[in-house]
Coordinates of C-alpha atoms in Angstrom, one line a residue:
Chain A
X1105 CA 56.2 165.4 119.6
X1106 CA 56.2 162.7 117.1
X1107 CA 59.3 161.2 115.6
X1108 CA 59.0 162.9 112.2
X1109 CA 58.8 166.4 113.6
X1110 CA 61.9 165.7 115.8
X1111 CA 63.7 164.2 112.8
X1112 CA 62.9 167.4 110.8
X1113 CA 64.3 169.6 113.5
X1114 CA 67.4 167.4 113.5
X1115 CA 67.9 167.5 109.7
X1116 CA 67.4 171.3 109.6
X1117 CA 69.8 171.7 112.4
X1118 CA 72.4 169.7 110.5
X1119 CA 72.1 172.1 107.6
X1120 CA 72.3 175.1 109.9
X1121 CA 75.4 173.6 111.5
X1122 CA 77.0 173.0 108.1
X1123 CA 76.6 176.6 107.0
X1124 CA 77.4 178.2 110.3
X1125 CA 80.6 176.1 110.9
X1126 CA 81.9 176.8 107.4
X1127 CA 81.7 180.5 108.2
X1128 CA 83.9 180.1 111.3
X1129 CA 87.3 181.7 110.6
X1130 CA 90.1 179.1 110.8
X1131 CA 91.9 181.2 113.3
X1132 CA 89.1 180.4 115.8
X1133 CA 88.9 176.6 115.2
X1134 CA 90.3 175.8 118.6
X1135 CA 87.8 178.0 120.5
X1136 CA 85.2 176.4 118.2
X1137 CA 86.1 173.0 119.5
X1138 CA 86.1 174.2 123.1
X1139 CA 82.7 175.9 122.8
X1140 CA 81.1 172.9 121.0
X1141 CA 82.4 170.9 123.8
X1142 CA 80.6 173.1 126.3
X1143 CA 77.3 173.1 124.4
X1144 CA 77.3 169.4 123.7
X1145 CA 77.1 169.1 127.5
X1146 CA 73.5 170.2 127.1
X1147 CA 73.2 166.4 127.7
X1148 CA 73.1 167.6 131.3
X1149 CA 69.3 168.0 130.7
X1150 CA 69.0 164.2 130.6
X1151 CA 71.3 163.9 133.6
X1152 CA 69.1 166.3 135.6
X1153 CA 66.0 164.4 134.8
X1154 CA 67.6 161.2 136.0
X1155 CA 69.1 162.8 139.0
X1156 CA 65.8 164.5 140.0
X1157 CA 63.5 161.5 139.6
X1158 CA 62.3 159.2 142.2
X1159 CA 61.9 155.5 141.6
X1160 CA 65.3 154.0 141.0
X1161 CA 68.3 154.7 143.3
X1162 CA 70.8 153.4 140.7
X1163 CA 69.4 155.6 138.0
X1164 CA 69.5 158.6 140.3
X1165 CA 73.2 158.1 141.1
X1166 CA 74.0 157.6 137.5
X1167 CA 72.2 160.8 136.8
X1168 CA 74.1 162.6 139.5
X1169 CA 77.4 161.3 138.2
X1170 CA 76.5 162.5 134.7
X1171 CA 75.6 165.9 136.2
X1172 CA 79.1 166.2 137.6
X1173 CA 80.8 165.2 134.3
X1174 CA 78.6 167.5 132.2
X1175 CA 79.1 170.4 134.5
X1176 CA 82.8 170.0 134.4
X1177 CA 82.4 170.4 130.7
X1178 CA 79.9 173.3 130.8
X1179 CA 81.9 175.5 133.2
X1180 CA 85.3 174.3 131.9
X1181 CA 84.3 174.7 128.2
X1182 CA 82.8 178.1 128.4
X1183 CA 85.5 179.4 130.7
X1184 CA 88.4 178.2 128.6
X1185 CA 86.7 179.5 125.4
X1186 CA 86.2 182.9 127.1
X1187 CA 89.9 182.9 128.1
X1188 CA 91.0 182.1 124.6
X1189 CA 88.8 184.6 122.9
X1190 CA 90.0 187.3 125.2
X1191 CA 93.5 186.8 123.8
X1192 CA 92.6 187.6 120.2
X1193 CA 93.5 191.2 119.7
X1194 CA 93.7 193.4 116.7
X1195 CA 96.8 195.4 115.8
X1196 CA 97.0 198.5 118.0
X1197 CA 96.4 201.7 116.0
X1198 CA 99.1 204.1 116.6
Chain B
X838 CA 54.5 167.9 133.0
X839 CA 51.0 169.2 132.3
X840 CA 49.9 169.8 128.7
X841 CA 49.2 173.5 129.2
X842 CA 52.8 174.4 130.0
X843 CA 54.5 171.9 127.7
X844 CA 54.5 174.2 124.7
X845 CA 56.2 176.8 126.8
X846 CA 58.8 174.3 127.8
X847 CA 59.5 173.2 124.2
X848 CA 59.8 176.9 123.3
X849 CA 62.4 177.4 126.1
X850 CA 64.5 174.5 124.8
X851 CA 64.1 175.9 121.2
X852 CA 65.4 179.3 122.4
X853 CA 68.4 177.5 124.0
X854 CA 69.1 175.7 120.7
X855 CA 68.9 179.0 118.8
X856 CA 71.3 180.6 121.3
X857 CA 73.8 177.8 120.7
X858 CA 73.6 178.4 116.9
X859 CA 74.4 182.1 117.6
X860 CA 77.3 181.0 119.8
X861 CA 78.9 179.3 116.8
X862 CA 77.8 182.1 114.5
X863 CA 79.8 184.5 116.6
X864 CA 83.0 182.7 115.9
X865 CA 83.0 183.9 112.3
X866 CA 85.2 186.8 113.5
X867 CA 87.2 187.4 116.6
X868 CA 85.4 190.7 117.0
X869 CA 82.0 189.0 117.5
X870 CA 83.2 185.8 119.2
X871 CA 83.0 186.9 122.8
X872 CA 79.3 187.9 122.4
X873 CA 78.8 184.5 120.8
X874 CA 80.2 182.7 123.8
X875 CA 77.9 184.7 126.1
X876 CA 74.9 183.5 124.0
X877 CA 76.1 180.0 124.6
X878 CA 76.2 180.5 128.3
X879 CA 72.7 182.0 128.3
X880 CA 71.4 179.1 126.3
X881 CA 72.9 176.6 128.7
X882 CA 71.4 178.4 131.7
X883 CA 67.9 178.4 130.0
X884 CA 68.2 174.7 129.3
X885 CA 69.2 173.8 132.8
X886 CA 66.7 176.1 134.6
X887 CA 63.9 174.9 132.3
X888 CA 64.6 171.3 133.2
X889 CA 64.8 172.0 136.9
X890 CA 61.6 174.0 137.1
X891 CA 59.5 171.6 135.0
X892 CA 60.4 168.4 136.8
X893 CA 59.5 167.3 140.3
X894 CA 62.8 167.2 142.1
X895 CA 63.3 164.6 144.8
X896 CA 66.9 165.4 145.5
X897 CA 67.7 169.1 145.1
X898 CA 70.7 169.2 147.5
X899 CA 72.4 166.3 145.7
X900 CA 71.8 167.9 142.3
X901 CA 73.2 171.3 143.4
X902 CA 76.2 169.6 145.0
X903 CA 76.9 167.7 141.7
X904 CA 76.7 170.9 139.7
X905 CA 79.0 172.7 142.2
X906 CA 81.6 169.9 142.2
X907 CA 81.6 169.5 138.4
X908 CA 81.5 173.3 137.9
X909 CA 84.3 173.9 140.3
X910 CA 86.6 171.3 138.7
X911 CA 85.8 172.6 135.3
X912 CA 86.3 176.2 136.1
X913 CA 89.6 175.7 137.9
X914 CA 90.9 173.5 135.2
X915 CA 89.9 176.1 132.5
X916 CA 91.7 178.9 134.4
X917 CA 94.9 176.9 135.1
X918 CA 95.4 175.0 131.8
X919 CA 98.4 176.1 129.7
X920 CA 97.5 177.1 126.2
X921 CA 100.0 174.5 124.8
X922 CA 98.0 171.8 126.6
X923 CA 94.8 172.8 124.9
X924 CA 94.6 169.7 122.6
X925 CA 94.6 167.2 125.5
X926 CA 92.2 169.3 127.5
X927 CA 89.7 169.3 124.6
X928 CA 90.2 165.5 124.2
X929 CA 89.6 165.1 128.0
X930 CA 86.4 167.2 127.7
X931 CA 85.2 165.0 124.9
X932 CA 85.6 161.9 127.0
X933 CA 83.4 163.5 129.7
X934 CA 80.6 164.2 127.2
X935 CA 80.8 160.6 126.0
X936 CA 80.7 159.1 129.5
X937 CA 77.9 161.4 130.5
X938 CA 75.9 160.2 127.5
X939 CA 76.5 156.6 128.6
X940 CA 75.4 157.3 132.1
X941 CA 72.3 159.1 131.0
X942 CA 71.4 156.3 128.6
X943 CA 71.7 153.8 131.4
X944 CA 69.7 155.9 133.8
X945 CA 67.0 156.1 131.2
X946 CA 67.1 152.4 130.8
X947 CA 66.8 151.8 134.5
X948 CA 64.1 154.4 135.1
X949 CA 62.2 154.8 131.8
X950 CA 59.2 156.2 133.6
X951 CA 61.0 159.4 134.6
X952 CA 62.0 160.0 131.0
X953 CA 58.5 159.4 129.6
X954 CA 59.6 156.7 127.2
X955 CA 57.4 153.9 128.4
X956 CA 54.9 152.3 126.1
X957 CA 52.7 150.2 128.3
X958 CA 55.1 148.3 130.6
X959 CA 58.0 148.3 128.2
X960 CA 60.3 150.9 126.7
X961 CA 59.1 152.1 123.3
X962 CA 61.0 150.4 120.5
X963 CA 62.2 153.6 118.8
X964 CA 63.4 154.9 122.2
X965 CA 65.5 151.7 122.6
X966 CA 67.2 152.3 119.2
X967 CA 68.0 155.9 120.2
X968 CA 69.1 154.9 123.6
X969 CA 71.3 152.0 122.3
X970 CA 72.9 154.3 119.7
X971 CA 73.4 157.1 122.2
X972 CA 75.1 154.7 124.6
X973 CA 77.2 153.2 121.8
X974 CA 78.4 156.5 120.4
X975 CA 78.9 157.9 123.9
X976 CA 81.1 154.9 124.9
X977 CA 83.1 155.1 121.7
X978 CA 83.6 158.8 122.3
X979 CA 84.7 158.1 125.9
X980 CA 87.3 155.4 125.3
X981 CA 88.6 157.0 122.0
X982 CA 89.0 160.3 123.7
X983 CA 90.9 158.8 126.6
X984 CA 93.4 157.3 124.2
X985 CA 93.6 160.5 122.3
X986 CA 94.2 162.4 125.6
X987 CA 96.9 160.0 126.7
X988 CA 98.7 160.3 123.3
X989 CA 98.4 164.1 123.2
X990 CA 99.6 164.5 126.8
X991 CA 102.6 162.3 126.1
X992 CA 101.5 159.7 128.7
X993 CA 101.4 157.1 125.9
X994 CA 103.5 156.7 122.9
X995 CA 102.3 158.9 120.0
X996 CA 103.3 156.3 117.5
X997 CA 100.7 154.0 116.0
X998 CA 100.1 150.7 117.8
X999 CA 99.2 148.1 115.2
X1000 CA 97.3 145.0 116.1
X1001 CA 97.3 142.1 113.7
X1002 CA 94.0 141.7 111.9
X1003 CA 92.7 144.9 113.4
X1004 CA 90.5 145.8 110.4
X1005 CA 88.6 142.5 110.6
X1006 CA 88.4 142.9 114.4
X1007 CA 87.1 146.5 114.2
X1008 CA 84.5 145.8 111.5
X1009 CA 83.4 142.7 113.3
X1010 CA 82.9 144.5 116.5
X1011 CA 81.0 147.4 114.8
X1012 CA 78.7 144.9 113.1
X1013 CA 78.1 143.1 116.4
X1014 CA 77.2 146.4 118.1
X1015 CA 74.7 147.3 115.3
X1016 CA 73.3 143.7 115.5
X1017 CA 72.9 144.1 119.3
X1018 CA 71.1 147.4 118.9
X1019 CA 68.7 145.6 116.6
X1020 CA 68.4 142.8 119.1
X1021 CA 67.7 145.4 121.8
X1022 CA 64.4 146.5 120.1
X1023 CA 63.1 142.9 120.5
X1024 CA 64.5 142.2 123.9
X1025 CA 65.1 144.8 126.5
X1026 CA 67.2 142.5 128.7
X1027 CA 70.1 143.9 130.7
X1028 CA 72.7 141.8 129.0
X1029 CA 72.0 143.3 125.6
X1030 CA 72.6 146.9 126.8
X1031 CA 75.6 145.8 128.9
X1032 CA 77.1 144.1 125.8
X1033 CA 76.5 147.2 123.7
X1034 CA 78.2 149.3 126.3
X1035 CA 81.2 147.0 126.7
X1036 CA 81.8 146.4 123.0
X1037 CA 81.5 150.2 122.3
X1038 CA 84.1 151.0 124.9
X1039 CA 86.4 148.4 123.3
X1040 CA 85.9 149.7 119.7
X1041 CA 86.7 153.3 120.7
X1042 CA 89.9 152.1 122.2
X1043 CA 90.7 149.9 119.2
X1044 CA 89.9 152.6 116.7
X1045 CA 92.3 155.2 118.1
X1046 CA 95.4 153.2 119.2
X1047 CA 96.6 152.6 115.6
X1048 CA 96.4 156.4 114.8
X1049 CA 99.7 158.3 115.1
X1050 CA 100.4 161.7 116.6
X1051 CA 100.4 163.6 113.4
X1052 CA 96.8 162.5 112.6
X1053 CA 95.6 163.7 116.0
X1054 CA 94.0 166.9 114.6
X1055 CA 91.7 164.6 112.6
X1056 CA 91.0 162.4 115.5
X1057 CA 90.2 165.2 117.9
X1058 CA 87.8 166.7 115.4
X1059 CA 86.2 163.3 114.8
X1060 CA 85.7 162.7 118.5
X1061 CA 84.2 166.2 118.7
X1062 CA 81.7 165.2 116.1
X1063 CA 80.9 161.9 117.9
X1064 CA 80.2 163.7 121.2
X1065 CA 77.7 165.7 119.2
X1066 CA 75.9 162.7 117.7
X1067 CA 75.8 161.1 121.2
X1068 CA 74.0 164.2 122.5
X1069 CA 71.7 164.2 119.5
X1070 CA 70.8 160.5 120.1
X1071 CA 69.9 161.3 123.7
X1072 CA 67.9 164.3 122.5
X1073 CA 65.8 161.9 120.4
X1074 CA 65.2 159.7 123.4
X1075 CA 64.1 162.7 125.5
X1076 CA 62.3 164.5 122.7
X1077 CA 64.4 167.5 123.6
X1078 CA 64.9 170.2 120.9
X1079 CA 67.9 171.9 122.6
X1080 CA 69.7 168.6 122.7
X1081 CA 68.9 167.7 119.1
X1082 CA 69.8 171.1 117.7
X1083 CA 73.1 171.1 119.7
X1084 CA 73.9 167.6 118.8
X1085 CA 73.4 168.3 115.1
X1086 CA 75.5 171.5 115.4
X1087 CA 78.4 169.8 117.2
X1088 CA 78.2 166.7 115.0
X1089 CA 78.5 168.7 111.8
X1090 CA 81.1 171.0 113.3
X1091 CA 83.4 168.1 114.1
X1092 CA 82.7 166.5 110.8
X1093 CA 83.6 169.7 108.9
X1094 CA 86.8 170.2 110.9
X1095 CA 87.8 166.5 110.2
X1096 CA 87.2 167.2 106.5
X1097 CA 89.3 170.4 106.5
X1098 CA 92.1 168.6 108.3
X1099 CA 92.1 165.6 105.9
X1100 CA 92.0 168.0 102.9
X1101 CA 95.0 169.9 104.3
X1102 CA 96.9 166.7 104.5
X1103 CA 95.6 165.4 101.2
X1104 CA 94.5 162.2 102.9
X1105 CA 91.2 160.4 102.8
X1106 CA 89.3 160.1 106.0
X1107 CA 89.3 156.4 105.6
X1108 CA 93.1 156.2 105.5
X1109 CA 93.4 158.3 108.6
X1110 CA 90.9 156.0 110.4
X1111 CA 92.7 152.9 109.1
X1112 CA 95.7 154.3 111.0
X1113 CA 99.4 153.5 110.9
X1114 CA 100.5 156.8 109.3
X1115 CA 103.7 158.2 110.8
X1116 CA 105.0 154.8 111.9
X1117 CA 108.8 154.6 112.1
X1118 CA 110.1 153.4 108.8
X1119 CA 111.0 149.7 108.9
X1120 CA 114.6 148.9 109.4
X1121 CA 116.5 148.5 106.1
X1122 CA 113.5 149.7 104.2
X1123 CA 113.9 152.4 101.5
X1124 CA 117.1 153.5 99.8
X1125 CA 119.9 154.7 102.0
X1126 CA 119.9 158.5 102.3
X1127 CA 122.7 160.2 100.7
X1128 CA 124.6 162.7 102.7
X1129 CA 123.9 166.1 101.2
X1130 CA 125.6 169.4 102.0
X1131 CA 123.8 171.9 104.1
X1132 CA 124.6 175.2 105.8
X1133 CA 124.5 175.9 109.4
X1134 CA 123.6 179.5 110.5
X1135 CA 123.9 181.2 113.8
X1136 CA 121.6 183.5 115.7
X1137 CA 123.7 186.5 114.7
X1138 CA 123.4 185.6 111.0
X1139 CA 119.7 185.3 111.3
X1140 CA 119.4 188.6 113.2
X1141 CA 121.6 190.4 110.7
X1142 CA 119.7 189.2 107.6
X1143 CA 116.3 189.7 109.1
X1144 CA 117.1 193.2 110.2
X1145 CA 118.0 194.1 106.6
X1146 CA 114.9 192.4 105.2
X1147 CA 111.8 194.1 104.0
X1148 CA 109.4 191.2 104.6
X1149 CA 109.8 188.2 107.0
X1150 CA 107.2 185.4 107.0
X1151 CA 107.2 183.3 110.1
X1152 CA 105.9 179.7 109.9
X1153 CA 105.3 178.1 113.3
X1154 CA 104.6 174.4 113.8
X1155 CA 104.2 171.9 116.6
X1156 CA 107.8 172.3 117.6
X1157 CA 107.1 175.9 118.7
X1158 CA 104.4 174.7 121.0
X1159 CA 106.6 172.0 122.5
X1160 CA 109.4 174.5 123.3
X1161 CA 106.9 177.2 124.4
X1162 CA 108.6 179.7 122.0
X1163 CA 105.6 181.8 121.1
X1164 CA 106.2 184.6 123.6
X1165 CA 109.9 185.1 122.6
X1166 CA 108.9 184.8 119.0
X1167 CA 106.5 187.7 119.3
X1168 CA 109.3 189.7 120.9
X1169 CA 111.4 188.9 117.9
X1170 CA 108.6 190.0 115.6
X1171 CA 108.2 193.3 117.6
X1172 CA 111.9 194.1 117.4
X1173 CA 111.8 193.5 113.7
X1174 CA 108.7 195.6 113.2
X1175 CA 110.3 198.4 115.2
X1176 CA 113.1 198.3 112.7
X1177 CA 110.7 198.7 109.8
X1178 CA 110.5 195.1 108.8
X1179 CA 107.1 193.8 107.6
X1180 CA 106.4 190.7 109.7
X1181 CA 103.7 188.2 108.9
X1182 CA 102.8 184.8 110.4
X1183 CA 101.7 181.9 108.1
X1184 CA 99.7 179.0 109.6
X1185 CA 99.1 175.7 107.9
X1186 CA 95.7 174.2 108.7
X1187 CA 97.3 171.1 110.2
X1188 CA 100.1 172.9 112.1
X1189 CA 100.0 171.7 115.7
X1190 CA 97.9 169.0 117.3
X1191 CA 94.4 170.4 116.8
X1192 CA 92.7 172.8 114.4
X1193 CA 93.6 176.4 115.1
X1194 CA 96.2 175.4 117.7
X1195 CA 98.9 177.8 116.4
X1196 CA 96.5 180.7 116.2
X1197 CA 95.6 180.3 119.9
X1198 CA 99.3 180.2 120.9
X1199 CA 100.1 183.3 118.9
X1200 CA 97.1 185.1 120.3
X1201 CA 98.3 184.1 123.8
X1202 CA 101.6 185.7 123.0
X1203 CA 99.8 188.9 122.0
X1204 CA 100.4 188.6 118.2
X1205 CA 97.6 190.6 116.6
X1206 CA 95.3 188.3 114.7
X1207 CA 95.5 190.5 111.6
X1208 CA 99.2 189.6 111.2
X1209 CA 98.3 185.9 111.1
X1210 CA 97.5 184.4 107.7
X1211 CA 96.1 181.2 106.4
X1212 CA 97.9 179.1 103.8
X1213 CA 96.0 180.2 100.7
X1214 CA 96.0 183.8 101.7
X1215 CA 99.8 184.1 102.0
X1216 CA 101.3 181.5 99.8
X1217 CA 101.6 183.9 96.9
X1218 CA 103.7 186.2 99.0
X1219 CA 106.8 184.0 99.4
X1220 CA 108.1 185.0 96.0
X1221 CA 108.4 188.6 97.3
X1222 CA 109.5 187.7 100.8
X1223 CA 113.1 188.2 101.8
X1224 CA 113.0 185.7 104.7
X1225 CA 110.9 182.6 105.5
X1226 CA 111.5 181.8 109.1
X1227 CA 110.4 178.2 109.9
X1228 CA 110.1 177.3 113.5
X1229 CA 109.0 173.9 114.6
X1230 CA 107.3 173.0 111.3
X1231 CA 108.6 170.6 108.7
X1232 CA 106.2 168.6 106.6
X1233 CA 104.1 171.7 105.8
X1234 CA 107.1 173.3 104.0
X1235 CA 108.3 170.1 102.2
X1236 CA 108.4 170.7 98.5
X1237 CA 108.3 166.9 98.0
X1238 CA 104.5 167.3 98.5
X1239 CA 104.4 169.2 95.2
X1240 CA 106.9 167.2 93.1
X1241 CA 107.6 163.7 94.5
X1242 CA 104.8 161.3 93.6
X1243 CA 106.2 158.6 95.7
X1244 CA 106.3 160.7 98.9
X1245 CA 103.8 159.9 101.6
X1246 CA 102.8 163.5 101.7
X1247 CA 102.5 164.0 98.0
X1248 CA 99.5 166.3 97.2
X1249 CA 99.4 167.9 100.5
X1250 CA 99.2 171.7 100.1
X1251 CA 102.5 173.2 101.4
X1252 CA 104.0 176.7 101.8
X1253 CA 106.2 177.8 98.9
X1254 CA 109.1 178.7 101.2
X1255 CA 111.5 177.7 98.5
X1256 CA 110.6 180.9 96.6
X1257 CA 111.8 183.1 99.5
X1258 CA 115.2 184.7 99.1
X1259 CA 116.5 183.3 102.4
X1260 CA 115.2 180.5 104.5
X1261 CA 115.9 180.0 108.2
X1262 CA 115.0 176.6 109.5
X1263 CA 114.9 176.3 113.3
X1264 CA 115.2 172.7 114.2
X1265 CA 116.5 170.7 117.1
X1266 CA 118.9 168.6 115.0
X1267 CA 119.5 167.4 111.5
X1268 CA 118.6 163.9 112.5
X1269 CA 114.9 164.1 113.0
X1270 CA 112.5 164.2 110.2
X1271 CA 108.9 165.3 110.2
X1272 CA 106.0 163.2 111.4
X1273 CA 105.6 161.7 107.9
X1274 CA 109.2 160.4 108.2
X1275 CA 110.4 162.0 105.0
X1276 CA 113.5 164.0 104.2
X1277 CA 113.0 167.6 103.3
X1278 CA 114.8 169.2 100.3
X1279 CA 114.5 172.6 102.0
X1280 CA 117.3 171.7 104.4
X1281 CA 119.8 171.5 101.5
X1282 CA 118.8 174.5 99.4
X1283 CA 121.3 177.2 98.6
X1284 CA 119.3 179.9 100.4
X1285 CA 118.7 177.8 103.5
X1286 CA 120.4 178.2 106.8
X1287 CA 119.8 175.6 109.4
X1288 CA 119.5 177.1 112.9
X1289 CA 120.0 174.0 115.0
X1290 CA 118.9 174.5 118.6
X1291 CA 115.9 174.3 120.8
X1292 CA 113.4 176.7 119.3
X1293 CA 113.0 178.9 122.3
X1294 CA 116.7 179.1 123.0
X1295 CA 117.4 180.0 119.4
X1296 CA 114.8 182.8 119.2
X1297 CA 116.1 184.2 122.5
X1298 CA 119.5 184.4 121.0
X1299 CA 118.2 186.1 117.9
X1300 CA 116.4 188.6 120.1
X1301 CA 119.6 189.3 122.0
X1302 CA 121.5 189.7 118.7
X1303 CA 118.9 192.0 117.3
X1304 CA 119.2 194.3 120.4
X1305 CA 122.8 195.0 119.6

């Protein structure tokens, strides 16, 4: 992919992000932060490439280190979000 | 990867990106939020599996071990963490994204072939810019989040630490980093990228230490945003749509939250970043405070008056979180409701140490979310309310924000508690003032009764008195 098409995806995604985040209810801003934390760990993709590749031992170990860090975030972020969201309940109808 | 499968791979990453958008979309209402979180998990699984099956893997056992170790730590932490500790957990998680970005950037620098960013024998110039920026933003996110974490966890003083000449120092360092990224496009020497990394670690640290505890909601949101931009920069390096979409989403999410927080404090983003807010007033500075009369109430008074009330609006703040009073507060609310009182909770956008902090704590204590209201939705109701019950909040109910132009919190939207018939103000002592360090007229109003005790202890006593 050339730079311009990547840039267009990025710019569009910024707009999508803008509108989607404004529609998030303020009551869920903490889960929002936790889940954005989890998804920003998609950086694990880069870590996996580095960890999987042959050629540079240092690069491989840096990649493996990054996999550990990112997976703490992925599992931790999604799990804590799930835990928080499970607590939000409506008034019980009597 | 071969050309034939490459469009499928891009498609898979695109689907992952779309699922992440749906994950955030779900948060528009508590009812759809859990489905949203599942979409996020599916998206992440797609991204990871796609990467693993499309790359030749020289070290599968190590990778699986790394995933298991990190995943285990993350999962256990997420299960064990107390809800009141959520702000520091989020700050800690941000620091990990930042550090991961730095490590990935360095790995790409050392093994550019694996990342497909070589142009001839050298790394392509645009990739160097993206890599340099990714490392810089990642490093700032890392060291800044570490400081935020230490401050939020109380392992470091929450008051601002002011270095002399820090504005010049910070701007100089930032300019130097940008200069070095420019230099990196010409010369891919190791020292350049090492200097970028070191200076960025330093600036993250310098940026956050002068910022006080009360501004932490802005800082946490801002670092959230940075972690997104770091991921996006790495996405540019790797030409990976999932990373770019996610980075843009997270980046804008954090930026919007910072904006909401700043607006709720009527402060500009620049003034928050410049730091120093909430510093202890200088000795001898300002006019001496006159002693004004105030009334002290007891738990029995509060119980008696609230029992007779038609509407009670409860305003929780950071103090409630500190004393873990949310569960007993809900008990109090239940008892009042059982007696026919209409109980509502009012939450200021900057209550607590991160956006939405109070909502999570109340949800933890089983307060139904349809009893919890935002500032603009409930502020009109104080005039009809019999009781405003303030617990652990202070600046967000200070009328000086509306009337006193010289007040540091002037212009901040506040609750109109002064319109309620009776005000109960749960506070540890009369001595302390809010984070902004300003006196609060509400203490001295005719209809105010100060309930001086630890928040949890006081509410427990009220619950006991209500049972009688």
